[in-house]
Amino acid sequence: MYKVSLYILGSFILLISGSLIFLMGVYFLTLDYVLFLDWEILSLNSCSVMMTFIFDWVSLIFLGCVFIISSMVIYYSESYMSSDIYSERFYFLVFMFVMSMMMMIISPNLMSILIGWDGLGLVSYCLVIYFQNFKSYSAGMLTVLTNRIGDVAILLAIAWMLNFGSWHYIYYVNSWDDKWTSYLILLIILAGFTKSAQIPFSSWLPAAMAAPTPVSALVHSSTLVTAGVYLLIRFSDLLKSIDCSFFLLLSVMTMFMAGLGANFEYDLKKIIALSTLSQLGLMMSILFIGYPVLAYFHLLTHAFFKALLFLCAGLMIHCMSDSQDIRHMGVMINHLPFTCSCFCISNFSLCGLPFMSGFYSKDIIVEMVSHSYFNLFIFLIFFVSVGLTVSYSTRLVYFCLSYNMNSYVSQSYYEDDIMMKSMILLSFLAIMGGSILSWLLFSCPSLILFPLYLKLFPLIFVFLGGWLGYELSMIGLYNSFVFLRFYNFSYFSGSMWFMPMYSTYMMYSSFFFLSKNYDSVMDSGWGEHLISSGPLSFLSNLSKILNWYQYNNVSVFMLIFIFMFLISLL
C-alpha cells in the first residue's frame, strides 16, 4: 500500500482551496459583493452567542494568497524537516498557525479576531522554541511577551467597545469624531504596532528567526507580522478621524532603521527578517498617509517574493551545514543554479526592479508619497529607505552568489526536487503577481502627472542603492571592510538602534534592582524580623529563659533573695 505523506497531502489541499478562494475573491471584487455570515451558537432568552464571518474581496483574496503560500511552504517542509524525528508535530503546529491566521482574516468581530490573534501568538511561541536551546527559549520569550502587549490592547478595545453596542468593526466604518472612538483607534494601533513589530516593539522580529526556516517563510510573508497591518487596513476608515502624523513618523523610522541595520548584518536569516521589518514600515506608513488599498496591495506582493526568498535561503543554509553566516557562503551560483536564480528573482522583486511583482506596489506607493502633502523629511526618508533596500539586496547577492573567498569547508551542495518544485510557483508569483493584482485591484486608472525628475527619482535611488551595496561589500586582501573604520556607527546601526537592549535587560534590570531592595528590606529584613520570625523568636527566647530558670532554681532563688534584700535595705 502506497503511503501518502502528511505534508504533501496537506499542501495539496491548501493549494486547491487557496486557488478556489482566490478566484472567489476576484469574483466578489468584480461584483463588489460582500457576504456576511452569522452562525448562532446559542440563544437563551434574548441573549444570543453568535459566530460571524465576513467574506469580501479583501478577506478572500488575502486568504487565498495565505493558503497558496502556506501550501508551498508545507510542501517544502516535507524535504526540509525530513530528518526531524518530530516532523508530524511540526506539521500540525504549522497547520494550526495557518488556521489561526484564517480565523483572524475572516472575522469582522473583535471577539473572534482575538481567537485568531492569540492563536498566532501562542503557536508562534511553540514554533520559535522548536529547536530547544537557550537561544530559542529567550527568543521565544521575547516574542511572546511583546505580542502579549498587543493582546492586552485588543482585550481593552473589546471592553471599550461595550460603550458602542457591538464588537463588529463593520458598523463603525463612517464613525463620528469623538473621544470614545479615538481611544478605540489608539488601542487598535497599539495592537497593530506590536504584531507588526514597529518601533518601539521591533526587537522581537529578528529574534523570532530562531524558528525553523519554513516557519520563518510563513511568519514573514503572509502570517503573524502581517496580522497587524491587516487589522489596521480593516480599521482604516477610523484613522481618518485622528491625526496620524506621529504614527507615520514611527513607521517611517522603522523602515529606515531596518534598512540601515540590514546593511551591517551577517546572519542571512536576520538580513531577510530586517528586510521584512523595512517592508512592514512601508506598508504602515502608506496606511497612515491614507491609502489602505495600496498597503493591502503591497502586503500581497511582498508575501510572494518574501516567502520565496526564505525558501531559497533555507536551502542555502542546509548546504552550508546549517551555518547562516553570509561570509561562509560564496560562488553558490555554480553549485545551486536553480535556487540562486529564484533567489535573484525574489531579490529583484524586493528591490522594485521594473516589471517585477514588487515594482508595481512599491512604485505607486512612492509616487503617492510624492503626491501627498508631507514634509521633506518624510519624503527623503522614503526614498533613502528604497535605496537601502537595494543596497542590502546587492550585498546579499554579492556575498552568497559571486564572492569567491568563502572560508567554510563543510559544504554539501544539493538541490532537492521537492524544494525546487515549491519554488517554481512562488517564482511565477514573484514575477507576475504584482501586475495581475494591479489589474484586479485598480479597475479604473488614475492619471498622476509628475515632472520627469520626480518620476525618475525612485529609479535613481534604486541604482544608487545598488552601487552603495556593491561598494560596501568590496573587500581587499589587506584592507578591512569600509564600515569597520566607523565601528561605533556600524555597531549602533547593526544593533537596531539598541532596541533589543531596551526590550530586554534595560527594561527589567531596574525592576530586578527594585525587587532585590524590596526583598532585602521586607522579606529578608524588617518584615522577616518583626512579622514572620518575630513571635517565634520572642516565644523561643521566653522558653529559653524559663528553661534556664527551671534548671538553675536554687541559685536563682538565692540571687532573687539577695536582690530583694538589697532593695528592702534601700
Coordinates of C-alpha atoms in Angstrom, one line a residue:
M1 CA 0.0 0.0 0.0
Y2 CA 1.4 3.4 -1.0
K3 CA 1.7 5.7 2.0
V4 CA 0.9 9.4 1.3
S5 CA 3.0 11.9 3.1
L6 CA 1.1 14.1 5.5
Y7 CA 3.0 17.2 4.2
I8 CA 2.2 16.5 0.5
L9 CA -1.5 15.8 1.3
G10 CA -1.8 19.0 3.4
S11 CA -0.1 21.2 0.8
F12 CA -2.3 19.8 -2.0
I13 CA -5.5 20.5 0.0
L14 CA -4.3 24.0 0.9
L15 CA -3.2 24.8 -2.7
I16 CA -6.6 23.7 -4.2
S17 CA -8.6 25.5 -1.6
G18 CA -6.3 28.6 -1.8
S19 CA -6.8 28.8 -5.6
L20 CA -10.6 28.5 -5.3
I21 CA -10.8 31.1 -2.5
F22 CA -8.6 33.5 -4.6
L23 CA -10.8 33.1 -7.6
M24 CA -13.9 33.6 -5.4
G25 CA -12.3 36.8 -4.1
V26 CA -11.8 38.0 -7.6
Y27 CA -15.4 37.2 -8.4
F28 CA -16.6 39.1 -5.4
L29 CA -14.3 42.0 -6.4
T30 CA -15.8 42.3 -9.9
L31 CA -19.4 42.2 -8.4
D32 CA -18.4 44.4 -5.4
Y33 CA -20.2 41.8 -3.3
V34 CA -19.9 41.2 0.5
L35 CA -21.1 38.1 2.3
F36 CA -21.8 38.4 6.0
L37 CA -22.5 35.1 7.7
D38 CA -24.0 34.9 11.2
W39 CA -23.8 31.5 12.9
E40 CA -25.9 31.4 16.0
I41 CA -24.2 29.0 18.6
L42 CA -26.6 29.6 21.5
S43 CA -29.7 31.6 22.1
L44 CA -31.0 32.0 25.6
N45 CA -34.0 34.3 26.3
S46 CA -32.9 37.5 24.5
C47 CA -29.2 36.8 24.7
S48 CA -27.6 35.1 21.7
V49 CA -24.0 33.9 21.2
M50 CA -23.0 34.4 17.5
M51 CA -20.1 33.5 15.4
T52 CA -19.7 35.9 12.5
F53 CA -17.7 35.6 9.3
I54 CA -17.2 38.3 6.6
F55 CA -16.4 37.3 3.0
D56 CA -15.5 40.2 0.8
W57 CA -12.7 40.7 -1.7
V58 CA -10.2 41.9 0.9
S59 CA -10.5 38.8 3.1
L60 CA -10.9 36.3 0.3
I61 CA -8.0 37.4 -1.9
F62 CA -5.7 37.7 1.2
L63 CA -6.9 34.3 2.5
G64 CA -6.3 32.7 -0.9
C65 CA -2.8 34.1 -1.1
V66 CA -2.1 32.9 2.5
F67 CA -3.3 29.3 1.6
I68 CA -1.3 29.2 -1.6
I69 CA 2.0 30.4 0.1
S70 CA 1.3 28.0 3.0
S71 CA 0.9 25.1 0.7
M72 CA 4.2 25.7 -0.9
V73 CA 5.9 26.2 2.5
I74 CA 4.4 22.9 3.8
Y75 CA 5.4 21.1 0.6
Y76 CA 9.0 22.4 1.1
S77 CA 9.0 21.3 4.7
E78 CA 8.5 17.7 3.5
S79 CA 12.1 17.7 2.5
Y80 CA 13.4 20.3 4.9
M81 CA 12.2 18.6 8.1
S82 CA 12.7 15.0 6.8
S83 CA 15.5 14.3 9.3
D84 CA 13.4 15.7 12.2
I85 CA 12.0 12.9 14.5
Y86 CA 9.0 15.1 15.4
S87 CA 8.1 16.1 11.9
E88 CA 4.4 15.3 12.5
R89 CA 4.3 17.7 15.4
F90 CA 5.9 20.4 13.3
Y91 CA 3.3 19.8 10.6
F92 CA 0.3 20.2 12.9
L93 CA 1.9 23.3 14.5
V94 CA 2.2 25.0 11.1
F95 CA -1.3 23.9 10.2
M96 CA -2.7 25.5 13.4
F97 CA -0.7 28.6 12.6
V98 CA -2.3 28.9 9.2
M99 CA -5.8 28.2 10.7
S100 CA -5.3 31.0 13.3
M101 CA -4.4 33.4 10.5
M102 CA -7.6 32.3 8.6
M103 CA -9.7 32.9 11.7
M104 CA -8.2 36.4 12.0
I105 CA -8.8 37.3 8.3
I106 CA -12.4 36.3 8.1
S107 CA -13.6 37.8 11.4
P108 CA -15.4 41.1 11.4
N109 CA -15.7 40.9 15.1
L110 CA -13.1 41.9 17.7
M111 CA -14.0 38.9 19.9
S112 CA -13.4 36.3 17.1
I113 CA -10.3 38.3 15.9
L114 CA -8.9 37.8 19.4
I115 CA -9.2 34.0 18.9
G116 CA -7.0 34.1 15.8
W117 CA -4.8 36.8 17.2
D118 CA -4.0 34.8 20.3
G119 CA -3.7 31.6 18.3
L120 CA -1.0 33.2 16.2
G121 CA 0.9 34.4 19.3
L122 CA 0.8 31.1 21.1
V123 CA 1.6 28.9 18.1
S124 CA 4.4 31.2 17.1
Y125 CA 5.9 30.7 20.6
C126 CA 5.8 26.9 20.2
L127 CA 7.5 27.3 16.7
V128 CA 10.2 29.7 17.8
I129 CA 11.3 27.4 20.6
Y130 CA 11.0 24.3 18.3
F131 CA 14.8 23.8 18.3
Q132 CA 15.2 23.5 22.0
N133 CA 18.2 25.5 23.2
F134 CA 18.7 28.6 25.3
K135 CA 18.8 31.0 22.4
S136 CA 15.5 29.7 21.1
Y137 CA 13.9 29.9 24.6
S138 CA 15.0 33.5 25.1
A139 CA 13.9 34.5 21.6
G140 CA 10.5 32.8 22.2
M141 CA 10.0 34.6 25.5
L142 CA 10.8 38.0 23.9
T143 CA 8.4 37.2 21.0
V144 CA 5.5 36.0 23.2
L145 CA 5.8 38.8 25.8
T146 CA 6.0 41.6 23.2
N147 CA 2.9 40.1 21.5
R148 CA 1.1 40.0 24.8
I149 CA 1.1 43.8 24.8
G150 CA -0.9 43.7 21.6
D151 CA -3.2 41.0 23.0
V152 CA -4.0 43.2 26.0
A153 CA -4.7 46.2 23.7
I154 CA -7.2 44.0 21.8
L155 CA -8.8 43.0 25.1
L156 CA -9.1 46.6 26.2
A157 CA -10.5 47.5 22.8
I158 CA -13.2 44.8 23.3
A159 CA -14.0 46.2 26.7
W160 CA -14.1 49.7 25.3
M161 CA -16.5 48.7 22.5
L162 CA -19.1 47.8 25.2
N163 CA -19.7 51.6 25.1
F164 CA -20.7 51.3 21.4
G165 CA -23.2 48.4 21.5
S166 CA -21.4 46.0 19.1
W167 CA -18.0 44.4 18.6
H168 CA -18.3 44.4 14.8
Y169 CA -15.9 46.9 13.3
I170 CA -18.0 46.9 10.1
Y171 CA -20.6 49.1 11.9
Y172 CA -18.1 51.9 12.7
V173 CA -16.9 52.5 9.2
N174 CA -18.3 56.0 9.0
S175 CA -17.6 56.7 12.6
W176 CA -18.0 60.0 14.3
D177 CA -15.1 62.1 15.6
D178 CA -15.3 61.9 19.3
K179 CA -13.2 60.9 22.3
W180 CA -14.7 57.4 22.6
T181 CA -13.7 56.5 19.1
S182 CA -10.2 57.9 19.4
Y183 CA -9.4 55.7 22.4
L184 CA -10.5 52.7 20.4
I185 CA -8.3 53.7 17.5
L186 CA -5.3 54.1 19.7
L187 CA -5.7 50.7 21.2
I188 CA -6.0 49.1 17.8
I189 CA -2.9 51.0 16.6
L190 CA -1.0 49.7 19.7
A191 CA -2.1 46.1 18.9
G192 CA -1.1 46.5 15.2
F193 CA 2.3 48.0 16.1
T194 CA 3.2 45.1 18.4
K195 CA 2.2 42.4 16.0
S196 CA 3.9 44.1 13.0
A197 CA 7.0 45.0 15.1
Q198 CA 7.1 48.7 14.6
I199 CA 9.3 51.0 16.7
P200 CA 9.5 50.6 19.8
F201 CA 8.5 46.9 19.6
S202 CA 10.9 45.9 16.8
S203 CA 13.3 43.7 18.6
W204 CA 11.2 40.5 18.6
L205 CA 11.1 40.1 14.9
P206 CA 14.8 39.3 14.2
A207 CA 14.8 37.2 17.4
A208 CA 12.0 35.1 16.0
M209 CA 14.5 33.8 13.4
A210 CA 15.3 31.0 15.9
A211 CA 12.4 29.1 14.4
P212 CA 12.9 26.6 11.5
T213 CA 13.2 28.3 8.1
P214 CA 9.8 27.2 6.7
V215 CA 8.2 28.8 9.7
S216 CA 10.2 32.0 9.0
A217 CA 9.0 31.9 5.5
L218 CA 5.4 31.8 6.7
V219 CA 5.8 34.3 9.5
H220 CA 7.5 36.9 7.4
S221 CA 5.4 36.6 4.3
S222 CA 1.7 36.2 5.0
T223 CA 1.0 35.4 8.6
L224 CA 1.8 36.8 12.1
V225 CA 3.7 40.1 11.2
T226 CA 1.1 41.0 8.5
A227 CA -1.8 40.5 11.0
G228 CA -1.1 44.0 12.5
V229 CA -1.2 45.6 9.1
Y230 CA -4.3 43.7 8.1
L231 CA -6.1 44.7 11.3
L232 CA -5.3 48.4 10.6
I233 CA -6.4 48.1 7.0
R234 CA -9.7 46.8 8.3
F235 CA -10.0 49.8 10.8
S236 CA -8.5 52.3 8.3
D237 CA -11.7 54.3 8.0
L238 CA -11.4 55.2 11.7
L239 CA -7.9 56.5 11.1
K240 CA -9.3 59.5 9.2
S241 CA -10.7 60.9 12.5
I242 CA -7.3 61.3 14.2
D243 CA -4.0 62.9 13.4
C244 CA -1.7 60.1 12.3
S245 CA 1.5 62.1 11.8
F246 CA 3.2 60.7 14.9
F247 CA 2.4 57.1 13.9
L248 CA 3.6 57.9 10.4
L249 CA 6.9 59.1 11.9
L250 CA 7.3 55.8 13.9
S251 CA 6.6 53.6 10.9
V252 CA 8.9 55.6 8.6
M253 CA 11.7 55.4 11.2
T254 CA 11.1 51.6 11.4
M255 CA 11.5 51.3 7.7
F256 CA 14.7 53.4 7.8
M257 CA 16.2 51.7 10.8
A258 CA 15.6 48.2 9.4
G259 CA 17.0 49.1 6.0
L260 CA 20.1 50.5 7.7
G261 CA 20.5 47.6 10.1
A262 CA 20.4 45.0 7.3
N263 CA 23.5 46.6 5.7
F264 CA 25.5 45.8 8.8
E265 CA 24.2 42.3 9.5
Y266 CA 26.0 39.0 8.6
D267 CA 23.3 36.5 9.5
L268 CA 21.4 35.5 6.3
K269 CA 18.0 35.0 8.0
K270 CA 18.4 38.2 10.1
I271 CA 19.1 40.2 7.0
I272 CA 15.8 38.9 5.4
A273 CA 14.0 39.5 8.7
L274 CA 15.1 43.1 8.8
S275 CA 14.1 43.4 5.2
T276 CA 10.6 42.3 6.2
L277 CA 10.6 44.9 9.0
S278 CA 11.5 47.5 6.5
Q279 CA 8.6 46.5 4.2
L280 CA 6.2 46.5 7.1
G281 CA 7.3 50.0 7.9
L282 CA 6.5 50.9 4.2
M283 CA 3.0 49.3 4.5
M284 CA 2.2 51.1 7.8
S285 CA 3.4 54.5 6.6
I286 CA 1.4 54.4 3.4
L287 CA -1.6 53.3 5.5
F288 CA -1.2 56.3 7.8
I289 CA -0.8 58.6 4.8
G290 CA -4.3 57.4 3.9
Y291 CA -4.0 54.7 1.2
P292 CA -5.2 51.4 2.7
V293 CA -5.7 49.7 -0.7
L294 CA -2.0 50.4 -1.5
A295 CA -0.9 49.0 1.8
Y296 CA -3.0 45.9 1.1
F297 CA -1.6 45.6 -2.4
H298 CA 2.0 45.7 -1.1
L299 CA 1.0 43.2 1.6
L300 CA 0.2 40.7 -1.1
T301 CA 3.1 41.3 -3.5
H302 CA 5.5 41.3 -0.6
A303 CA 4.2 37.9 0.6
F304 CA 5.0 36.2 -2.7
F305 CA 8.6 37.3 -3.0
K306 CA 9.5 37.1 0.7
A307 CA 8.3 33.5 1.0
L308 CA 10.4 32.6 -2.0
L309 CA 13.4 34.5 -0.5
F310 CA 13.2 32.5 2.7
L311 CA 12.8 29.1 0.9
C312 CA 15.9 29.8 -1.1
A313 CA 17.8 30.9 2.0
G314 CA 16.7 27.7 3.8
L315 CA 18.2 25.5 1.1
M316 CA 21.4 27.6 1.1
I317 CA 21.7 27.3 4.9
H318 CA 21.2 23.5 4.6
C319 CA 24.0 23.3 2.1
M320 CA 26.3 25.2 4.4
S321 CA 25.8 22.6 7.2
D322 CA 23.3 24.9 8.9
S323 CA 25.7 27.9 9.0
Q324 CA 23.8 31.2 8.5
D325 CA 26.8 33.5 8.1
I326 CA 26.9 35.0 4.7
R327 CA 30.7 35.3 4.9
H328 CA 30.8 31.5 4.8
M329 CA 28.9 31.4 1.5
G330 CA 30.2 32.2 -1.9
V331 CA 30.1 31.0 -5.6
M332 CA 26.8 29.3 -4.9
I333 CA 25.7 30.1 -8.4
N334 CA 27.9 27.3 -9.7
H335 CA 26.5 24.7 -7.4
L336 CA 22.9 25.7 -6.9
P337 CA 21.9 27.3 -10.2
F338 CA 18.1 26.9 -9.9
T339 CA 18.0 28.1 -6.2
C340 CA 20.2 31.1 -7.0
S341 CA 18.0 32.1 -10.0
C342 CA 14.9 32.1 -7.7
F343 CA 16.9 33.9 -5.1
C344 CA 17.8 36.6 -7.6
I345 CA 14.2 36.8 -8.8
S346 CA 12.9 37.4 -5.3
N347 CA 15.7 39.9 -4.6
F348 CA 14.9 41.9 -7.7
S349 CA 11.3 41.9 -6.8
L350 CA 12.1 43.2 -3.4
C351 CA 14.3 45.9 -4.8
G352 CA 11.4 47.1 -7.0
L353 CA 13.1 46.4 -10.3
P354 CA 10.8 47.4 -13.1
F355 CA 8.1 45.0 -14.1
M356 CA 8.7 42.5 -11.3
S357 CA 5.9 42.0 -8.7
G358 CA 7.4 44.3 -6.1
F359 CA 7.8 47.2 -8.6
Y360 CA 4.0 47.6 -9.1
S361 CA 3.3 48.2 -5.5
K362 CA 6.4 50.0 -4.5
D363 CA 6.4 52.4 -7.4
I364 CA 2.9 53.5 -6.8
I365 CA 3.4 53.9 -3.1
V366 CA 6.5 56.1 -3.6
E367 CA 4.5 58.2 -6.2
M368 CA 1.6 58.6 -3.8
V369 CA 4.1 59.8 -1.1
S370 CA 5.5 62.3 -3.6
H371 CA 1.9 63.3 -4.3
S372 CA 0.9 63.7 -0.6
Y373 CA 1.3 66.9 1.4
F374 CA 4.0 65.7 3.8
N375 CA 7.3 67.4 4.7
L376 CA 10.7 67.0 3.2
F377 CA 11.9 64.7 6.0
I378 CA 9.2 62.0 5.3
F379 CA 9.9 62.4 1.5
L380 CA 13.6 61.9 1.9
I381 CA 13.4 59.0 4.4
F382 CA 11.1 57.2 2.0
F383 CA 13.5 57.5 -0.9
V384 CA 16.6 56.7 1.2
S385 CA 14.8 53.6 2.5
V386 CA 14.1 52.4 -1.0
G387 CA 17.8 52.9 -1.8
L388 CA 18.9 51.0 1.4
T389 CA 16.6 48.0 0.3
V390 CA 18.6 47.7 -2.9
S391 CA 21.8 48.2 -1.0
Y392 CA 21.4 45.2 1.3
S393 CA 20.0 43.0 -1.5
T394 CA 23.0 43.7 -3.7
R395 CA 25.3 42.9 -0.7
L396 CA 23.4 39.6 -0.2
V397 CA 23.8 38.6 -3.9
Y398 CA 27.5 39.6 -3.8
F399 CA 28.3 37.6 -0.7
C400 CA 26.2 34.5 -1.4
L401 CA 26.4 34.1 -5.1
S402 CA 29.5 35.6 -6.6
Y403 CA 32.1 36.4 -3.9
N404 CA 34.9 33.9 -4.2
M405 CA 36.7 33.9 -0.8
N406 CA 34.5 31.8 1.4
S407 CA 36.3 30.2 4.3
Y408 CA 33.9 27.4 5.1
V409 CA 34.7 23.8 4.3
S410 CA 31.6 22.0 5.4
Q411 CA 29.5 22.3 2.2
S412 CA 27.3 19.6 0.8
Y413 CA 25.6 21.1 -2.2
Y414 CA 22.4 19.5 -3.4
E415 CA 19.1 20.7 -4.9
D416 CA 16.1 18.7 -3.8
D417 CA 13.3 18.0 -6.2
I418 CA 10.6 18.9 -3.6
M419 CA 12.3 22.1 -2.6
M420 CA 12.7 23.2 -6.3
K421 CA 9.1 22.4 -7.1
S422 CA 7.9 24.6 -4.2
M423 CA 10.0 27.4 -5.5
I424 CA 8.5 27.3 -9.1
L425 CA 5.0 28.6 -8.3
L426 CA 6.4 31.2 -5.9
S427 CA 8.8 32.4 -8.6
F428 CA 5.9 32.8 -11.0
L429 CA 4.0 34.8 -8.4
A430 CA 7.1 36.9 -7.6
I431 CA 7.3 37.9 -11.3
M432 CA 3.6 38.1 -12.3
G433 CA 1.7 38.5 -9.1
G434 CA 2.1 42.3 -8.9
S435 CA 0.8 43.0 -12.4
I436 CA -2.1 40.6 -12.1
L437 CA -3.2 42.1 -8.7
S438 CA -2.7 45.7 -10.0
W439 CA -5.1 45.0 -12.9
L440 CA -7.6 43.4 -10.5
L441 CA -7.5 45.9 -7.6
F442 CA -7.4 49.2 -9.6
S443 CA -10.2 48.8 -12.0
C444 CA -10.0 52.4 -13.3
P445 CA -6.6 54.0 -13.9
S446 CA -5.9 57.4 -12.2
L447 CA -3.7 59.9 -14.0
I448 CA -0.9 61.4 -11.9
L449 CA 1.3 64.0 -13.6
F450 CA 4.9 64.4 -12.4
P451 CA 7.9 66.3 -13.7
L452 CA 10.4 63.9 -15.2
Y453 CA 13.0 64.2 -12.4
L454 CA 10.3 63.2 -9.8
K455 CA 9.2 60.3 -11.9
L456 CA 12.8 59.1 -12.3
F457 CA 13.6 59.6 -8.6
P458 CA 12.7 56.1 -7.4
L459 CA 14.8 54.5 -10.2
I460 CA 17.8 56.8 -9.4
F461 CA 17.7 55.8 -5.8
V462 CA 17.4 52.1 -6.8
F463 CA 20.6 52.3 -8.9
L464 CA 22.4 54.4 -6.2
G465 CA 21.4 51.8 -3.6
G466 CA 22.8 49.0 -5.8
W467 CA 26.1 50.9 -6.2
L468 CA 26.3 51.6 -2.5
G469 CA 25.7 47.9 -1.7
Y470 CA 28.4 46.8 -4.0
E471 CA 30.9 49.4 -2.6
L472 CA 30.1 48.3 1.0
S473 CA 30.7 44.6 0.1
M474 CA 34.1 45.2 -1.6
I475 CA 37.0 43.9 0.4
G476 CA 40.7 43.9 -0.4
L477 CA 43.3 41.4 0.8
Y478 CA 45.0 43.9 3.2
N479 CA 42.4 46.5 4.0
S480 CA 39.3 45.8 6.1
F481 CA 35.7 46.5 5.4
V482 CA 34.8 50.2 4.9
F483 CA 32.4 50.4 7.8
L484 CA 34.8 48.7 10.4
R485 CA 36.7 52.0 10.4
F486 CA 33.5 53.6 11.7
Y487 CA 32.9 51.0 14.3
N488 CA 30.6 52.9 16.7
F489 CA 28.3 53.9 13.8
S490 CA 28.1 50.4 12.4
Y491 CA 27.5 48.9 15.9
F492 CA 24.7 51.4 16.5
S493 CA 23.1 50.7 13.1
G494 CA 23.7 47.0 13.2
S495 CA 22.1 46.5 16.7
M496 CA 18.8 48.1 15.6
W497 CA 19.5 51.3 17.4
F498 CA 20.0 49.4 20.7
M499 CA 16.4 48.3 20.6
P500 CA 17.0 44.7 21.7
M501 CA 18.8 46.0 24.8
Y502 CA 15.9 48.3 25.6
S503 CA 13.4 45.4 25.2
T504 CA 15.4 43.0 27.4
Y505 CA 17.8 43.8 30.2
M506 CA 17.4 47.6 30.1
M507 CA 13.7 47.1 30.7
Y508 CA 13.9 44.6 33.6
S509 CA 17.3 45.5 35.2
S510 CA 15.8 48.4 37.2
F511 CA 12.9 46.2 38.3
F512 CA 15.4 43.5 39.4
F513 CA 17.2 46.1 41.5
L514 CA 13.9 47.3 43.0
S515 CA 12.8 43.8 43.8
K516 CA 16.2 43.0 45.3
N517 CA 15.8 46.0 47.6
Y518 CA 12.2 45.1 48.5
D519 CA 13.4 41.6 49.2
S520 CA 16.2 42.7 51.5
V521 CA 14.0 45.2 53.3
M522 CA 10.7 43.4 53.5
D523 CA 11.1 39.6 53.0
S524 CA 14.6 39.2 54.4
G525 CA 14.7 42.4 56.5
W526 CA 12.3 44.1 59.0
G527 CA 9.3 42.2 57.6
E528 CA 11.0 39.0 58.3
H529 CA 12.3 40.1 61.7
L530 CA 9.0 41.6 63.0
I531 CA 6.2 39.7 61.3
S532 CA 7.5 36.3 60.1
S533 CA 10.0 35.4 62.8
G534 CA 9.1 38.0 65.5
P535 CA 6.6 36.0 67.6
L536 CA 8.6 32.8 67.0
S537 CA 11.8 34.4 68.3
F538 CA 10.0 36.0 71.2
L539 CA 8.5 32.7 72.4
S540 CA 11.7 30.9 71.7
N541 CA 13.7 33.3 73.9
L542 CA 10.9 33.2 76.6
S543 CA 11.1 29.4 76.7
K544 CA 14.9 29.6 77.0
I545 CA 14.6 31.9 80.0
L546 CA 12.0 29.6 81.6
N547 CA 14.2 26.6 80.9
W548 CA 17.2 28.2 82.4
Y549 CA 15.1 29.2 85.4
Q550 CA 13.9 25.6 85.9
Y551 CA 17.4 24.1 85.7
N552 CA 19.1 26.6 88.0
N553 CA 16.3 27.0 90.6
V554 CA 18.5 27.1 93.8
S555 CA 21.0 29.7 92.6
V556 CA 18.2 31.7 91.0
F557 CA 16.3 31.7 94.3
M558 CA 19.4 32.8 96.2
L559 CA 20.0 35.7 93.7
I560 CA 16.4 36.9 93.9
F561 CA 16.6 36.7 97.7
I562 CA 19.8 38.8 97.8
F563 CA 18.3 41.2 95.2
M564 CA 15.1 41.7 97.3
F565 CA 17.1 42.1 100.5
L566 CA 19.2 44.9 98.9
I567 CA 16.0 46.7 97.7
S568 CA 14.5 46.5 101.1
L569 CA 17.6 48.0 102.7
L570 CA 17.5 50.9 100.3

